[in-house]
Amino acid sequence: ADTLLDDLDSESEGEENHEEENGSVEGVTTTETNVKTNIYSPLSDSSLQKHLQKIRGHPDHNELIVPTNRFLLKLGQAIEEAHLELIATYEPKFPELADLVTDPFHYQQAVSTIGNEVDITKVDLSSFLTPNQIITISVAGSTTSGRQLNEDELSRLHEIGSIISLIKSHQEELQTFVQMRMKDWAPNTSALLGEALAAKLMGAGGGLQELSKIPACNLEVVGQATKGAASRHVGSSSRESSLLYQSELVQLCPSKFRRKAVKVVAAKVALAIRCDLASGKDSSSGQAFRSSIQEKIQQWQTPDKAPVLKALPKPDLTVKKRRGGKRMRRLKERFEETELMKQANTRAFSAQAGEYGDDAMGLTLGMLDSSTDGTGKLRKGAREMKRMRHANTKASRKRQAQLAVAASSNKSGLASSMVFTPVQGMELVNPQQQSRAAAVEKANRQWFSKNAGFQSALPKDA
């Protein structure tokens, strides 16, 4: 199979000449016998055929569910292998088709329908593909670098396609058998996901016992295309191809909430599987899980409430009565109007006012106006300054005691007990200044006096 893939890759690059292309085709025919033995065929599996006969003969036996799940897992792996062989065989004709159609059954139908047709617009693909896929395939087919397949390659395509169709028919028969008994075997999982999807999940996981060991984070990716040998053909695995992503609960969500919904559904499915494994035929847990998921999804879609503009409260124009007492009196004394402001706000009647300036506008100093003697000074009314009262608390008394001690211990050297009178005073003298004046006077007498004469300033030798 590795030789076949290498030969087909060399053909798709288009770097060899016509003789090398013929050689590669002969390489395909020589390796066909080895490739045929690698594809699983349901007809050659005797155990599968015996199991199908038991299902058809005894459809009411619940003991056949566990082996049925094992065969479903085996058939799923066989479909992946056959899909890879089909891609490798059809790649010389249309290498881009594997990236555009990732579903194995749709790819097999597209290959069978297109065949060796050059103009894909003449082929009807609307029965199994969407209009967007058809347009994309038509554009890619018009620009592809593929070649025509020979008779041996076409026969190989039909052989692999028939095997995939046969595997699909057996898989659907086994899934139908499991689906009919899902209510009795896994009632909670069936109530949560539906019988059809629960049967697919059991087939992909291998039964309740195996699925109960899988955590919820891994249940999200059960059934999706894994990264492996087919990664270069099918592309990287995506969460959208998993089984839980195809559930009704997730598909009914808007696209922006589907990733979030898959996580919630996977967590509830893990709990439902464990309930089915531990309890009997009660499906109340699954129904409760489904209703809680629906409520949560509905809550996600609910738009945020618009901010409410609250009206301002009705203004209270009545004068509130303030409580009296010592505290309120002290507060009023602290912010009361001073005597100076009272005199400034008092208007003197029959007073002479100027014609210009603030006097003409009525902006005067009131009773603080200039005196009658014309000196221009404000009248100094004798006013007793009221001492601002402070709270008589323990902390305030302690603070006052600390300030008194600091004031008594603070001696800057300027305090004196001497009393000054108009007759007696005190003169402050700088002793450094006196010594400096004496040194200057001595130098003047030595060097600049009339009797100094000529002297040398150099130091004398000892």
CSV table of C-alpha atoms in Angstrom, one decimal:
chain,number,residue,atom,x,y,z
A,1,ALA,CA,0.0,0.0,0.0
A,2,ASP,CA,2.9,2.4,0.7
A,3,THR,CA,4.3,1.7,-2.7
A,4,LEU,CA,0.9,2.5,-4.3
A,5,LEU,CA,0.7,5.8,-2.4
A,6,ASP,CA,4.2,6.8,-3.4
A,7,ASP,CA,3.5,6.0,-7.1
A,8,LEU,CA,0.3,8.0,-7.1
A,9,ASP,CA,2.0,11.0,-5.4
A,10,SER,CA,4.6,11.0,-8.1
A,11,GLU,CA,1.9,10.9,-10.8
A,12,SER,CA,-0.1,13.8,-9.3
A,13,GLU,CA,2.9,16.1,-9.2
A,14,GLY,CA,3.1,16.0,-13.0
A,15,GLU,CA,6.9,16.1,-13.1
A,16,GLU,CA,7.5,12.9,-15.1
A,17,ASN,CA,7.1,12.5,-18.8
A,18,HIS,CA,4.7,10.2,-20.6
A,19,GLU,CA,6.9,7.1,-20.4
A,20,GLU,CA,7.3,7.5,-16.6
A,21,GLU,CA,3.5,7.9,-16.2
A,22,ASN,CA,2.9,4.6,-18.1
A,23,GLY,CA,5.5,3.0,-15.8
A,24,SER,CA,3.6,4.2,-12.7
A,25,VAL,CA,0.3,2.8,-14.1
A,26,GLU,CA,2.0,-0.5,-14.5
A,27,GLY,CA,3.2,-0.2,-10.9
A,28,VAL,CA,-0.5,0.2,-9.9
A,29,THR,CA,-1.5,-3.0,-11.6
A,30,THR,CA,1.4,-5.0,-10.2
A,31,THR,CA,0.5,-4.0,-6.6
A,32,GLU,CA,-3.2,-4.5,-7.0
A,33,THR,CA,-3.0,-8.1,-5.6
A,34,ASN,CA,-1.3,-6.8,-2.4
A,35,VAL,CA,-3.9,-4.0,-2.0
A,36,LYS,CA,-6.9,-6.3,-2.4
A,37,THR,CA,-5.8,-8.4,0.6
A,38,ASN,CA,-5.7,-5.3,2.9
A,39,ILE,CA,-9.4,-4.3,2.5
A,40,TYR,CA,-11.8,-5.8,4.9
A,41,SER,CA,-14.8,-7.5,3.3
A,42,PRO,CA,-17.9,-8.3,5.4
A,43,LEU,CA,-18.6,-11.3,3.2
A,44,SER,CA,-15.3,-12.9,4.2
A,45,ASP,CA,-16.0,-12.4,8.0
A,46,SER,CA,-17.8,-15.6,9.1
A,47,SER,CA,-18.3,-14.3,12.7
A,48,LEU,CA,-20.1,-11.2,11.4
A,49,GLN,CA,-22.3,-13.3,9.1
A,50,LYS,CA,-23.3,-15.7,12.0
A,51,HIS,CA,-24.1,-12.7,14.2
A,52,LEU,CA,-26.3,-11.2,11.5
A,53,GLN,CA,-28.2,-14.5,11.2
A,54,LYS,CA,-28.7,-14.5,15.0
A,55,ILE,CA,-30.1,-10.9,14.9
A,56,ARG,CA,-32.5,-11.8,12.1
A,57,GLY,CA,-33.6,-15.0,13.7
A,58,HIS,CA,-33.9,-13.8,17.3
A,59,PRO,CA,-34.4,-10.0,17.3
A,60,ASP,CA,-35.6,-10.0,21.0
A,61,HIS,CA,-32.4,-11.2,22.5
A,62,ASN,CA,-30.8,-8.4,24.6
A,63,GLU,CA,-27.6,-10.5,25.0
A,64,LEU,CA,-26.7,-9.7,21.4
A,65,ILE,CA,-26.3,-5.9,22.1
A,66,VAL,CA,-22.7,-6.1,23.4
A,67,PRO,CA,-21.3,-8.1,20.5
A,68,THR,CA,-23.3,-5.9,18.1
A,69,ASN,CA,-21.5,-2.9,19.5
A,70,ARG,CA,-18.1,-4.6,18.9
A,71,PHE,CA,-19.0,-5.4,15.3
A,72,LEU,CA,-20.1,-1.8,14.8
A,73,LEU,CA,-16.7,-0.5,16.0
A,74,LYS,CA,-15.0,-3.0,13.7
A,75,LEU,CA,-17.1,-1.9,10.7
A,76,GLY,CA,-16.3,1.8,11.5
A,77,GLN,CA,-12.6,1.0,11.3
A,78,ALA,CA,-13.1,-0.9,8.1
A,79,ILE,CA,-14.9,2.0,6.5
A,80,GLU,CA,-12.0,4.3,7.3
A,81,GLU,CA,-9.5,1.9,5.7
A,82,ALA,CA,-11.6,1.4,2.6
A,83,HIS,CA,-12.0,5.2,2.3
A,84,LEU,CA,-8.2,5.6,2.3
A,85,GLU,CA,-7.8,3.0,-0.4
A,86,LEU,CA,-10.5,4.7,-2.5
A,87,ILE,CA,-8.8,8.1,-2.1
A,88,ALA,CA,-5.5,6.6,-3.2
A,89,THR,CA,-7.0,4.9,-6.2
A,90,TYR,CA,-9.0,8.0,-7.4
A,91,GLU,CA,-6.3,10.6,-6.6
A,92,PRO,CA,-4.6,10.5,-10.1
A,93,LYS,CA,-8.0,11.6,-11.6
A,94,PHE,CA,-9.2,14.2,-9.1
A,95,PRO,CA,-6.8,14.8,-6.1
A,96,GLU,CA,-8.8,17.8,-4.8
A,97,LEU,CA,-12.0,15.8,-4.2
A,98,ALA,CA,-10.8,14.3,-1.0
A,99,ASP,CA,-10.5,17.7,0.6
A,100,LEU,CA,-13.9,18.9,-0.6
A,101,VAL,CA,-15.9,15.8,0.4
A,102,THR,CA,-14.8,14.4,3.7
A,103,ASP,CA,-17.7,12.0,4.4
A,104,PRO,CA,-16.7,8.5,3.3
A,105,PHE,CA,-20.1,7.5,1.9
A,106,HIS,CA,-20.6,10.8,0.0
A,107,TYR,CA,-17.1,10.5,-1.4
A,108,GLN,CA,-17.8,7.0,-2.6
A,109,GLN,CA,-21.0,8.2,-4.3
A,110,ALA,CA,-19.2,11.2,-5.8
A,111,VAL,CA,-16.5,8.9,-7.2
A,112,SER,CA,-19.0,6.4,-8.6
A,113,THR,CA,-21.0,9.3,-10.2
A,114,ILE,CA,-18.1,11.3,-11.7
A,115,GLY,CA,-15.9,8.4,-12.9
A,116,ASN,CA,-13.7,9.5,-15.8
A,117,GLU,CA,-16.0,12.5,-16.7
A,118,VAL,CA,-14.0,15.6,-17.5
A,119,ASP,CA,-16.8,18.2,-17.3
A,120,ILE,CA,-18.3,17.8,-13.8
A,121,THR,CA,-21.2,20.2,-14.6
A,122,LYS,CA,-22.7,17.4,-16.7
A,123,VAL,CA,-22.9,15.1,-13.7
A,124,ASP,CA,-25.8,15.2,-11.2
A,125,LEU,CA,-24.5,15.3,-7.6
A,126,SER,CA,-27.6,17.0,-6.1
A,127,SER,CA,-28.9,13.8,-4.5
A,128,PHE,CA,-26.2,13.6,-1.8
A,129,LEU,CA,-24.3,16.9,-1.9
A,130,THR,CA,-25.3,20.5,-1.1
A,131,PRO,CA,-25.4,23.2,-3.8
A,132,ASN,CA,-22.3,24.9,-2.3
A,133,GLN,CA,-20.3,21.7,-2.5
A,134,ILE,CA,-21.4,21.1,-6.0
A,135,ILE,CA,-20.2,24.6,-7.1
A,136,THR,CA,-16.9,24.1,-5.3
A,137,ILE,CA,-16.3,20.7,-6.9
A,138,SER,CA,-17.2,22.0,-10.4
A,139,VAL,CA,-14.7,24.9,-10.1
A,140,ALA,CA,-12.0,22.6,-8.7
A,141,GLY,CA,-12.7,20.0,-11.4
A,142,SER,CA,-12.2,22.5,-14.2
A,143,THR,CA,-8.7,23.4,-12.9
A,144,THR,CA,-7.5,20.0,-11.7
A,145,SER,CA,-4.2,18.5,-12.9
A,146,GLY,CA,-5.5,14.9,-12.9
A,147,ARG,CA,-5.4,12.4,-15.7
A,148,GLN,CA,-7.8,9.8,-17.1
A,149,LEU,CA,-8.0,6.4,-15.3
A,150,ASN,CA,-7.4,3.2,-17.2
A,151,GLU,CA,-9.7,0.2,-17.1
A,152,ASP,CA,-7.9,-1.6,-14.3
A,153,GLU,CA,-8.2,1.5,-12.1
A,154,LEU,CA,-11.8,2.0,-12.9
A,155,SER,CA,-12.6,-1.7,-12.0
A,156,ARG,CA,-10.7,-1.2,-8.8
A,157,LEU,CA,-12.8,1.8,-8.0
A,158,HIS,CA,-16.1,-0.1,-8.5
A,159,GLU,CA,-14.7,-3.0,-6.3
A,160,ILE,CA,-13.9,-0.7,-3.4
A,161,GLY,CA,-17.2,1.2,-3.8
A,162,SER,CA,-19.2,-2.0,-3.6
A,163,ILE,CA,-17.3,-3.0,-0.5
A,164,ILE,CA,-18.0,0.3,1.2
A,165,SER,CA,-21.7,0.0,0.2
A,166,LEU,CA,-21.9,-3.5,1.7
A,167,ILE,CA,-20.2,-2.3,4.9
A,168,LYS,CA,-22.7,0.6,5.1
A,169,SER,CA,-25.7,-1.7,4.8
A,170,HIS,CA,-24.4,-4.1,7.5
A,171,GLN,CA,-23.7,-1.1,9.7
A,172,GLU,CA,-27.2,0.3,9.3
A,173,GLU,CA,-28.7,-3.1,10.1
A,174,LEU,CA,-26.7,-3.4,13.3
A,175,GLN,CA,-27.5,0.2,14.3
A,176,THR,CA,-31.2,-0.5,13.8
A,177,PHE,CA,-31.0,-3.5,16.0
A,178,VAL,CA,-29.3,-1.5,18.8
A,179,GLN,CA,-31.6,1.4,18.3
A,180,MET,CA,-34.7,-0.7,18.8
A,181,ARG,CA,-33.4,-1.8,22.3
A,182,MET,CA,-31.8,1.4,23.5
A,183,LYS,CA,-34.9,2.3,25.6
A,184,ASP,CA,-34.4,-0.9,27.6
A,185,TRP,CA,-30.6,-1.0,27.6
A,186,ALA,CA,-29.7,2.7,28.0
A,187,PRO,CA,-32.9,4.7,28.8
A,188,ASN,CA,-31.3,7.8,30.2
A,189,THR,CA,-28.8,8.2,27.3
A,190,SER,CA,-31.7,7.6,24.8
A,191,ALA,CA,-33.9,10.2,26.5
A,192,LEU,CA,-31.0,12.7,26.4
A,193,LEU,CA,-29.7,12.2,22.8
A,194,GLY,CA,-32.4,10.1,21.1
A,195,GLU,CA,-32.3,6.5,20.2
A,196,ALA,CA,-30.6,6.8,16.9
A,197,LEU,CA,-27.7,8.9,18.1
A,198,ALA,CA,-27.4,6.9,21.3
A,199,ALA,CA,-27.0,3.7,19.2
A,200,LYS,CA,-24.2,5.3,17.2
A,201,LEU,CA,-22.5,6.4,20.3
A,202,MET,CA,-22.7,2.9,21.8
A,203,GLY,CA,-21.3,1.5,18.5
A,204,ALA,CA,-18.4,4.0,18.4
A,205,GLY,CA,-17.5,3.5,22.1
A,206,GLY,CA,-18.0,-0.2,22.4
A,207,GLY,CA,-20.9,-0.4,24.9
A,208,LEU,CA,-21.9,1.1,28.2
A,209,GLN,CA,-19.1,-0.4,30.1
A,210,GLU,CA,-16.4,1.1,27.9
A,211,LEU,CA,-18.2,4.5,27.5
A,212,SER,CA,-18.5,4.8,31.3
A,213,LYS,CA,-14.7,4.9,31.5
A,214,ILE,CA,-14.4,7.8,29.1
A,215,PRO,CA,-14.4,11.3,30.6
A,216,ALA,CA,-16.7,14.0,29.3
A,217,CYS,CA,-13.9,15.9,27.6
A,218,ASN,CA,-13.1,12.9,25.5
A,219,LEU,CA,-16.8,12.1,24.8
A,220,GLU,CA,-16.9,15.4,22.8
A,221,VAL,CA,-14.6,13.9,20.1
A,222,VAL,CA,-16.1,10.4,19.8
A,223,GLY,CA,-16.9,9.6,16.2
A,224,GLN,CA,-14.9,12.4,14.6
A,225,ALA,CA,-12.1,11.8,12.0
A,226,THR,CA,-8.9,11.3,13.8
A,227,LYS,CA,-5.4,12.5,12.7
A,228,GLY,CA,-3.4,9.7,11.2
A,229,ALA,CA,-2.6,8.3,7.8
A,230,ALA,CA,-5.6,10.0,6.3
A,231,SER,CA,-4.7,13.5,7.6
A,232,ARG,CA,-3.2,14.6,4.3
A,233,HIS,CA,-6.3,13.5,2.4
A,234,VAL,CA,-9.2,14.3,4.7
A,235,GLY,CA,-7.6,17.2,6.5
A,236,SER,CA,-7.2,17.8,10.2
A,237,SER,CA,-9.9,16.6,12.6
A,238,SER,CA,-12.7,19.0,13.5
A,239,ARG,CA,-15.1,19.0,16.4
A,240,GLU,CA,-18.0,19.4,14.0
A,241,SER,CA,-17.6,15.8,12.8
A,242,SER,CA,-18.2,14.3,16.2
A,243,LEU,CA,-21.4,12.4,17.2
A,244,LEU,CA,-22.4,14.8,20.0
A,245,TYR,CA,-22.0,17.8,17.6
A,246,GLN,CA,-24.7,16.2,15.4
A,247,SER,CA,-27.2,15.8,18.3
A,248,GLU,CA,-30.5,17.7,18.2
A,249,LEU,CA,-29.6,19.8,21.2
A,250,VAL,CA,-26.5,21.2,19.6
A,251,GLN,CA,-27.9,21.6,16.1
A,252,LEU,CA,-30.8,23.7,17.3
A,253,CYS,CA,-28.4,26.2,18.9
A,254,PRO,CA,-27.1,29.2,17.1
A,255,SER,CA,-23.6,28.7,15.6
A,256,LYS,CA,-21.9,30.9,18.1
A,257,PHE,CA,-23.2,28.7,21.0
A,258,ARG,CA,-22.5,25.2,19.6
A,259,ARG,CA,-19.0,24.8,20.9
A,260,LYS,CA,-20.3,25.7,24.4
A,261,ALA,CA,-23.4,23.4,24.0
A,262,VAL,CA,-21.2,20.4,23.0
A,263,LYS,CA,-19.3,20.7,26.3
A,264,VAL,CA,-22.5,20.8,28.3
A,265,VAL,CA,-24.1,17.9,26.4
A,266,ALA,CA,-20.9,15.8,26.8
A,267,ALA,CA,-20.9,16.4,30.6
A,268,LYS,CA,-24.6,15.3,30.9
A,269,VAL,CA,-24.0,12.3,28.6
A,270,ALA,CA,-21.2,11.1,30.8
A,271,LEU,CA,-23.6,11.2,33.8
A,272,ALA,CA,-26.4,9.5,31.9
A,273,ILE,CA,-24.2,6.6,30.8
A,274,ARG,CA,-23.2,6.1,34.4
A,275,CYS,CA,-26.8,6.2,35.5
A,276,ASP,CA,-27.7,3.6,32.9
A,277,LEU,CA,-24.9,1.4,34.0
A,278,ALA,CA,-25.8,1.6,37.7
A,279,SER,CA,-29.6,1.8,37.7
A,280,GLY,CA,-32.3,-0.1,35.9
A,281,LYS,CA,-34.9,1.1,33.4
A,282,ASP,CA,-35.7,4.5,34.8
A,283,SER,CA,-35.2,7.4,32.3
A,284,SER,CA,-36.0,10.2,34.7
A,285,SER,CA,-32.4,11.3,35.0
A,286,GLY,CA,-32.0,11.6,31.2
A,287,GLN,CA,-35.1,13.6,30.9
A,288,ALA,CA,-34.0,15.9,33.7
A,289,PHE,CA,-30.6,16.4,32.0
A,290,ARG,CA,-32.2,17.2,28.7
A,291,SER,CA,-34.6,19.8,30.2
A,292,SER,CA,-31.8,21.5,32.1
A,293,ILE,CA,-29.7,21.7,28.9
A,294,GLN,CA,-32.6,23.2,27.0
A,295,GLU,CA,-33.2,25.8,29.8
A,296,LYS,CA,-29.5,26.7,29.8
A,297,ILE,CA,-29.4,27.1,26.0
A,298,GLN,CA,-32.5,29.3,26.2
A,299,GLN,CA,-30.9,31.4,28.9
A,300,TRP,CA,-27.8,31.9,26.6
A,301,GLN,CA,-30.0,33.2,23.8
A,302,THR,CA,-31.9,35.7,26.1
A,303,PRO,CA,-30.7,39.2,25.3
A,304,ASP,CA,-29.3,41.3,28.1
A,305,LYS,CA,-31.7,43.7,29.8
A,306,ALA,CA,-31.4,47.3,28.8
A,307,PRO,CA,-30.3,49.7,31.5
A,308,VAL,CA,-33.3,51.3,33.2
A,309,LEU,CA,-33.3,55.1,33.6
A,310,LYS,CA,-34.6,55.7,37.1
A,311,ALA,CA,-36.4,59.0,37.8
A,312,LEU,CA,-34.9,61.3,40.4
A,313,PRO,CA,-36.7,61.2,43.8
A,314,LYS,CA,-39.2,63.9,44.6
A,315,PRO,CA,-37.5,66.8,46.2
A,316,ASP,CA,-38.3,67.4,49.9
A,317,LEU,CA,-38.7,71.1,50.3
A,318,THR,CA,-39.7,71.1,53.9
A,319,VAL,CA,-37.2,72.2,56.5
A,320,LYS,CA,-36.1,69.4,58.6
A,321,LYS,CA,-35.8,69.9,62.3
A,322,ARG,CA,-32.2,69.5,63.5
A,323,ARG,CA,-31.6,68.0,66.9
A,324,GLY,CA,-30.2,70.4,69.5
A,325,GLY,CA,-27.7,69.8,72.2
A,326,LYS,CA,-24.1,70.5,73.0
A,327,ARG,CA,-22.7,68.9,69.7
A,328,MET,CA,-25.0,71.0,67.5
A,329,ARG,CA,-24.2,74.2,69.4
A,330,ARG,CA,-20.5,73.6,69.0
A,331,LEU,CA,-21.0,73.0,65.3
A,332,LYS,CA,-22.9,76.3,64.9
A,333,GLU,CA,-20.3,78.2,66.8
A,334,ARG,CA,-17.5,76.8,64.5
A,335,PHE,CA,-19.3,78.0,61.3
A,336,GLU,CA,-21.1,81.0,62.6
A,337,GLU,CA,-20.7,84.5,61.1
A,338,THR,CA,-17.9,86.6,62.6
A,339,GLU,CA,-18.4,90.1,64.0
A,340,LEU,CA,-16.4,91.5,61.1
A,341,MET,CA,-18.7,90.0,58.5
A,342,LYS,CA,-21.7,91.2,60.4
A,343,GLN,CA,-20.4,94.8,60.3
A,344,ALA,CA,-19.6,94.4,56.6
A,345,ASN,CA,-23.1,93.2,55.8
A,346,THR,CA,-24.8,96.0,57.8
A,347,ARG,CA,-25.8,99.0,55.7
A,348,ALA,CA,-25.3,102.5,57.1
A,349,PHE,CA,-28.1,104.8,56.2
A,350,SER,CA,-27.7,108.5,55.4
A,351,ALA,CA,-24.0,107.9,54.5
A,352,GLN,CA,-22.2,109.7,51.8
A,353,ALA,CA,-21.5,107.5,48.7
A,354,GLY,CA,-19.3,108.1,45.7
A,355,GLU,CA,-20.6,108.6,42.2
A,356,TYR,CA,-18.2,106.1,40.6
A,357,GLY,CA,-16.8,102.8,41.3
A,358,ASP,CA,-18.2,100.2,43.6
A,359,ASP,CA,-20.0,102.8,45.7
A,360,ALA,CA,-22.3,103.7,42.8
A,361,MET,CA,-23.2,100.0,42.4
A,362,GLY,CA,-24.0,99.6,46.0
A,363,LEU,CA,-20.9,97.4,46.8
A,364,THR,CA,-19.7,99.0,50.0
A,365,LEU,CA,-18.1,97.9,53.2
A,366,GLY,CA,-21.2,98.7,55.3
A,367,MET,CA,-20.3,99.7,58.8
A,368,LEU,CA,-16.6,98.9,58.2
A,369,ASP,CA,-16.4,102.0,55.9
A,370,SER,CA,-13.7,104.5,56.5
A,371,SER,CA,-13.8,106.6,59.6
A,372,THR,CA,-15.0,110.2,59.8
A,373,ASP,CA,-11.6,111.6,60.4
A,374,GLY,CA,-10.5,110.9,56.8
A,375,THR,CA,-7.5,108.6,57.7
A,376,GLY,CA,-8.9,105.8,55.4
A,377,LYS,CA,-8.5,103.1,58.1
A,378,LEU,CA,-11.1,100.6,59.0
A,379,ARG,CA,-12.7,101.0,62.3
A,380,LYS,CA,-11.4,98.5,64.7
A,381,GLY,CA,-14.4,97.4,66.7
A,382,ALA,CA,-13.5,95.8,70.0
A,383,ARG,CA,-14.5,92.2,69.7
A,384,GLU,CA,-13.9,89.4,72.0
A,385,MET,CA,-12.5,86.4,70.1
A,386,LYS,CA,-14.4,83.3,71.0
A,387,ARG,CA,-12.3,80.3,71.5
A,388,MET,CA,-13.2,77.5,69.2
A,389,ARG,CA,-14.3,74.6,71.3
A,390,HIS,CA,-13.1,71.1,70.7
A,391,ALA,CA,-14.5,67.8,71.6
A,392,ASN,CA,-13.8,66.9,75.2
A,393,THR,CA,-12.8,63.3,74.6
A,394,LYS,CA,-10.1,61.1,76.0
A,395,ALA,CA,-8.1,61.3,72.8
A,396,SER,CA,-8.3,65.1,72.6
A,397,ARG,CA,-7.2,65.4,76.3
A,398,LYS,CA,-4.3,63.2,75.7
A,399,ARG,CA,-3.3,65.2,72.6
A,400,GLN,CA,-3.4,68.5,74.5
A,401,ALA,CA,-1.2,67.0,77.2
A,402,GLN,CA,1.3,65.9,74.7
A,403,LEU,CA,1.4,69.4,73.1
A,404,ALA,CA,1.8,71.0,76.5
A,405,VAL,CA,4.8,68.8,77.3
A,406,ALA,CA,6.4,69.4,74.0
A,407,ALA,CA,5.9,73.2,74.4
A,408,SER,CA,7.5,73.1,77.9
A,409,SER,CA,10.5,71.0,76.7
A,410,ASN,CA,11.2,73.0,73.6
A,411,LYS,CA,14.0,75.4,74.4
A,412,SER,CA,15.4,77.2,71.3
A,413,GLY,CA,17.7,79.6,73.2
A,414,LEU,CA,15.6,82.7,72.5
A,415,ALA,CA,13.5,82.5,75.6
A,416,SER,CA,14.5,84.8,78.5
A,417,SER,CA,13.1,85.8,81.9
A,418,MET,CA,14.5,89.4,81.6
A,419,VAL,CA,12.0,92.2,81.7
A,420,PHE,CA,12.7,95.1,79.3
A,421,THR,CA,11.8,98.7,80.2
A,422,PRO,CA,12.1,101.9,78.2
A,423,VAL,CA,15.3,102.7,80.1
A,424,GLN,CA,16.9,99.3,80.2
A,425,GLY,CA,17.6,97.3,77.1
A,426,MET,CA,19.8,94.5,75.7
A,427,GLU,CA,22.3,94.5,72.9
A,428,LEU,CA,23.1,91.3,70.9
A,429,VAL,CA,26.8,91.1,69.8
A,430,ASN,CA,28.4,88.5,67.5
A,431,PRO,CA,31.8,87.5,69.0
A,432,GLN,CA,33.2,86.2,65.7
A,433,GLN,CA,32.5,89.5,64.0
A,434,GLN,CA,34.5,91.3,66.8
A,435,SER,CA,37.5,89.0,66.5
A,436,ARG,CA,37.5,89.4,62.7
A,437,ALA,CA,37.4,93.2,63.1
A,438,ALA,CA,40.4,93.1,65.5
A,439,ALA,CA,42.4,90.9,63.1
A,440,VAL,CA,41.8,93.4,60.3
A,441,GLU,CA,42.8,96.4,62.5
A,442,LYS,CA,46.1,94.6,63.5
A,443,ALA,CA,47.0,93.8,59.9
A,444,ASN,CA,46.4,97.4,59.0
A,445,ARG,CA,48.7,98.7,61.8
A,446,GLN,CA,51.4,96.2,60.8
A,447,TRP,CA,51.5,96.7,57.0
A,448,PHE,CA,49.9,100.0,56.2
A,449,SER,CA,50.8,102.3,59.1
A,450,LYS,CA,53.1,105.4,58.5
A,451,ASN,CA,56.0,103.8,60.5
A,452,ALA,CA,55.8,100.3,58.9
A,453,GLY,CA,58.6,100.8,56.4
A,454,PHE,CA,59.6,98.1,53.9
A,455,GLN,CA,59.1,94.5,55.1
A,456,SER,CA,59.3,91.2,53.3
A,457,ALA,CA,56.2,89.0,53.2
A,458,LEU,CA,58.3,85.8,52.8
A,459,PRO,CA,58.4,83.6,55.9
A,460,LYS,CA,61.5,83.8,58.0
A,461,ASP,CA,63.8,80.9,58.3
A,462,ALA,CA,63.8,79.3,61.7
